[in-house]
Amino acid sequence: MNLAIVGTGYVGLTTGTCFAEVGHNVVCVDNNEEKVKSLWQGKMPIYEPDLEEMIVSNVSAGRLRFTTDLVSAVKECEIIFIAVPTPPHEDGSVDLSYIEGVSREIANALSLDLEYRIIVDKSTVPVSTGSKVQQVIERYACKGVKVDVVSNPEFLREGSAVHDLMNPDRIVIGADSLQAMDMMKRVYQPFNAPIVEVDLASAELIKHAANSFLALKISYINAVSAVCEKAGADVELVAMGIGLDKRISRHFLNAGLGYGGSCFPKDVKGFINVAEQLGSPMEILKEVERVNAAQLERFLGRIRKKMWVLRNKRIAVWGIAFKQNTDDVRESVAVKLIKRLCDEGAIVTAYDPKASETGARALEGYNVTICDDMYECARGAEVLVVATEWKQFAMANLVKLREVVRLPIIFDGRNIIHGENAIHAGFEYHSVGRKNLYPSDKKM
Ligand code: UDX
Ligand code: UDX
């Protein structure tokens, strides 16, 4: 099938590439000329495992193209996916101006000589956005064009986006027309995944409700971690014990510094806002946000308590990205933590395997040195903080690390370093929701 994807970001680029991979002809449209030019030159705008190889092979097979020309894409493609940003406004409501703008551009490009077209919303949007897009099309397109609007939310996680897209748990298609539903099912037929066929509004709600539920799960275990710290229990054991119940599952029960990224914070806010607008407030999600913010504060409080004064303390931070396997720093808790440490006068160094450049931009104006090597970052540190769950931090050579730090104190905000190994290497080990470990605790 001929498919257009408007918005070539984390969502649009990976989605378009995976569609090409299964045999569709895909044109990725973006209004950023630079981005389109560099994609043609094989330069990746983002880091996402396996994506580059897949783009290169599909471009050379002629199934994947990039353009700024939305009008031609609408003429050539039977289905047009919208994957442009839906950022939050100050008050938490969702800024739908990019969606509205792209919908109008598509409407203007729809001429009577074109066959039936489907416009698919891939971006995360509040419920009833689809019907508003339909109204925009009706208002701006020539009378008589045959168009349906569909909601097809995306559930990919950054860092494993290609895998998630190629092996989805389910595909959600929200359509109020049979013809649209049938065509959408053909798009996804090669993926061999269960298809959830629902109405437009339900599909939109599934996305907000799913992301908010995952955020709720993380806040739940983080709230439990605070109790564990007081009670001297171990949140990892508690998570294992409750996660083995299939009704609960161990996934998304990792206690840490809280959730960040371009989705959970904005989607929880968006859902709170839309529920309020509809007169059915989701107070439970306000608590999810409160717990999320408190998690970083409690962790900072523990570092402060240990070090007494942070001013002029050398603090090394491992991790800048909002999670492992990505260069994305949007709403990264690691970035928030670094900013807070700088504000308190600490001398901060930071290291991230992929997010040095994006991190440097996000931390502009802050007195932080970004290092190319994790051990160099830790050299001379009085505290080492682990802020992102990168595997290479879990695998660190702790003996080598002990040789470079000034004081052997680790604060592991993601519970990924092996505590026993840390104390064997001579470190004090502080983590989330677990007892502090000291070298004197070590068992022979
Ligand atoms: C975005 C939204 O943030 C998310 O809510 C939604 O679910 C999917 O789209 P993401 O792909 O991470 O997620 O955004 P981003 O990486 O910022 O990419 C958006 C792209 O759209 C950019 O390349 C931008 O240049 C492009 N764009 C934006 C357009 O082509 N036209 C526009 O009008 C606006
Ligand atoms: C999320 C959803 O998982 C995905 O389905 C949706 O399409 C987009 O939003 P993403 O934001 O890319 O994906 O990453 P995710 O792996 O969900 O992590 C989000 C945040 O939660 C990260 O900051 C991560 O560190 C944190 N997290 C995740 C935890 O703190 N604990 C966990 O157990 C899992």
Short mmCIF file of N, CA and C in Angstrom, two decimals, residues 116-118 134 146-151 173-185 197-200:
data_model
loop_
_atom_site.label_atom_id
_atom_site.label_comp_id
_atom_site.label_asym_id
_atom_site.label_seq_id
_atom_site.Cartn_x
_atom_site.Cartn_y
_atom_site.Cartn_z
N TYR A 116 -10.73 7.59 -2.54
CA TYR A 116 -10.95 7.59 -1.09
C TYR A 116 -9.62 7.72 -0.33
N ARG A 117 -9.61 8.54 0.70
CA ARG A 117 -8.41 8.71 1.52
C ARG A 117 -8.73 8.47 2.99
N ILE A 118 -7.74 7.96 3.72
CA ILE A 118 -7.91 7.81 5.17
C ILE A 118 -6.85 8.67 5.86
N GLN A 134 -11.97 15.49 11.58
CA GLN A 134 -12.99 15.25 10.54
C GLN A 134 -13.70 16.57 10.17
N LYS A 146 -13.87 12.02 -0.63
CA LYS A 146 -14.24 10.88 0.23
C LYS A 146 -13.09 10.62 1.22
N VAL A 147 -13.35 10.95 2.50
CA VAL A 147 -12.29 10.84 3.51
C VAL A 147 -12.86 10.28 4.81
N ASP A 148 -12.10 9.41 5.46
CA ASP A 148 -12.45 9.01 6.83
C ASP A 148 -11.27 9.29 7.74
N VAL A 149 -11.59 9.59 9.00
CA VAL A 149 -10.54 9.82 9.99
C VAL A 149 -10.52 8.62 10.94
N VAL A 150 -9.30 8.16 11.24
CA VAL A 150 -9.11 6.96 12.05
C VAL A 150 -8.14 7.28 13.18
N SER A 151 -8.30 6.62 14.31
CA SER A 151 -7.31 6.74 15.38
C SER A 151 -6.55 5.42 15.48
N ILE A 173 -7.17 -0.05 16.43
CA ILE A 173 -7.70 0.75 15.32
C ILE A 173 -9.08 1.26 15.71
N GLY A 174 -9.20 2.59 15.73
CA GLY A 174 -10.50 3.20 16.04
C GLY A 174 -11.05 3.83 14.79
N ALA A 175 -12.15 3.26 14.28
CA ALA A 175 -12.73 3.82 13.05
C ALA A 175 -14.24 3.73 13.14
N ASP A 176 -14.90 4.73 12.58
CA ASP A 176 -16.35 4.70 12.58
C ASP A 176 -16.90 4.30 11.21
N SER A 177 -15.99 3.81 10.31
CA SER A 177 -16.46 3.36 9.00
C SER A 177 -15.83 2.00 8.67
N LEU A 178 -16.62 1.13 8.08
CA LEU A 178 -16.16 -0.23 7.76
C LEU A 178 -15.06 -0.23 6.72
N GLN A 179 -15.22 0.67 5.72
CA GLN A 179 -14.21 0.74 4.65
C GLN A 179 -12.85 1.11 5.24
N ALA A 180 -12.86 2.09 6.16
CA ALA A 180 -11.60 2.52 6.78
C ALA A 180 -11.01 1.38 7.60
N MET A 181 -11.85 0.71 8.36
CA MET A 181 -11.37 -0.39 9.21
C MET A 181 -10.73 -1.48 8.34
N ASP A 182 -11.36 -1.83 7.24
CA ASP A 182 -10.83 -2.89 6.37
C ASP A 182 -9.48 -2.50 5.79
N MET A 183 -9.36 -1.24 5.35
CA MET A 183 -8.07 -0.82 4.78
C MET A 183 -6.98 -0.80 5.84
N MET A 184 -7.33 -0.36 7.03
CA MET A 184 -6.34 -0.31 8.11
C MET A 184 -5.88 -1.72 8.48
N LYS A 185 -6.80 -2.66 8.45
CA LYS A 185 -6.43 -4.05 8.77
C LYS A 185 -5.45 -4.59 7.72
N GLU A 197 -10.44 -3.77 17.30
CA GLU A 197 -11.26 -2.90 16.44
C GLU A 197 -12.26 -2.17 17.30
N VAL A 198 -12.13 -0.86 17.37
CA VAL A 198 -13.04 -0.09 18.22
C VAL A 198 -13.48 1.19 17.50
N ASP A 199 -14.35 1.93 18.17
CA ASP A 199 -14.76 3.22 17.60
C ASP A 199 -13.65 4.25 17.84
N LEU A 200 -13.75 5.35 17.14
CA LEU A 200 -12.71 6.39 17.17
C LEU A 200 -12.42 6.86 18.60
#
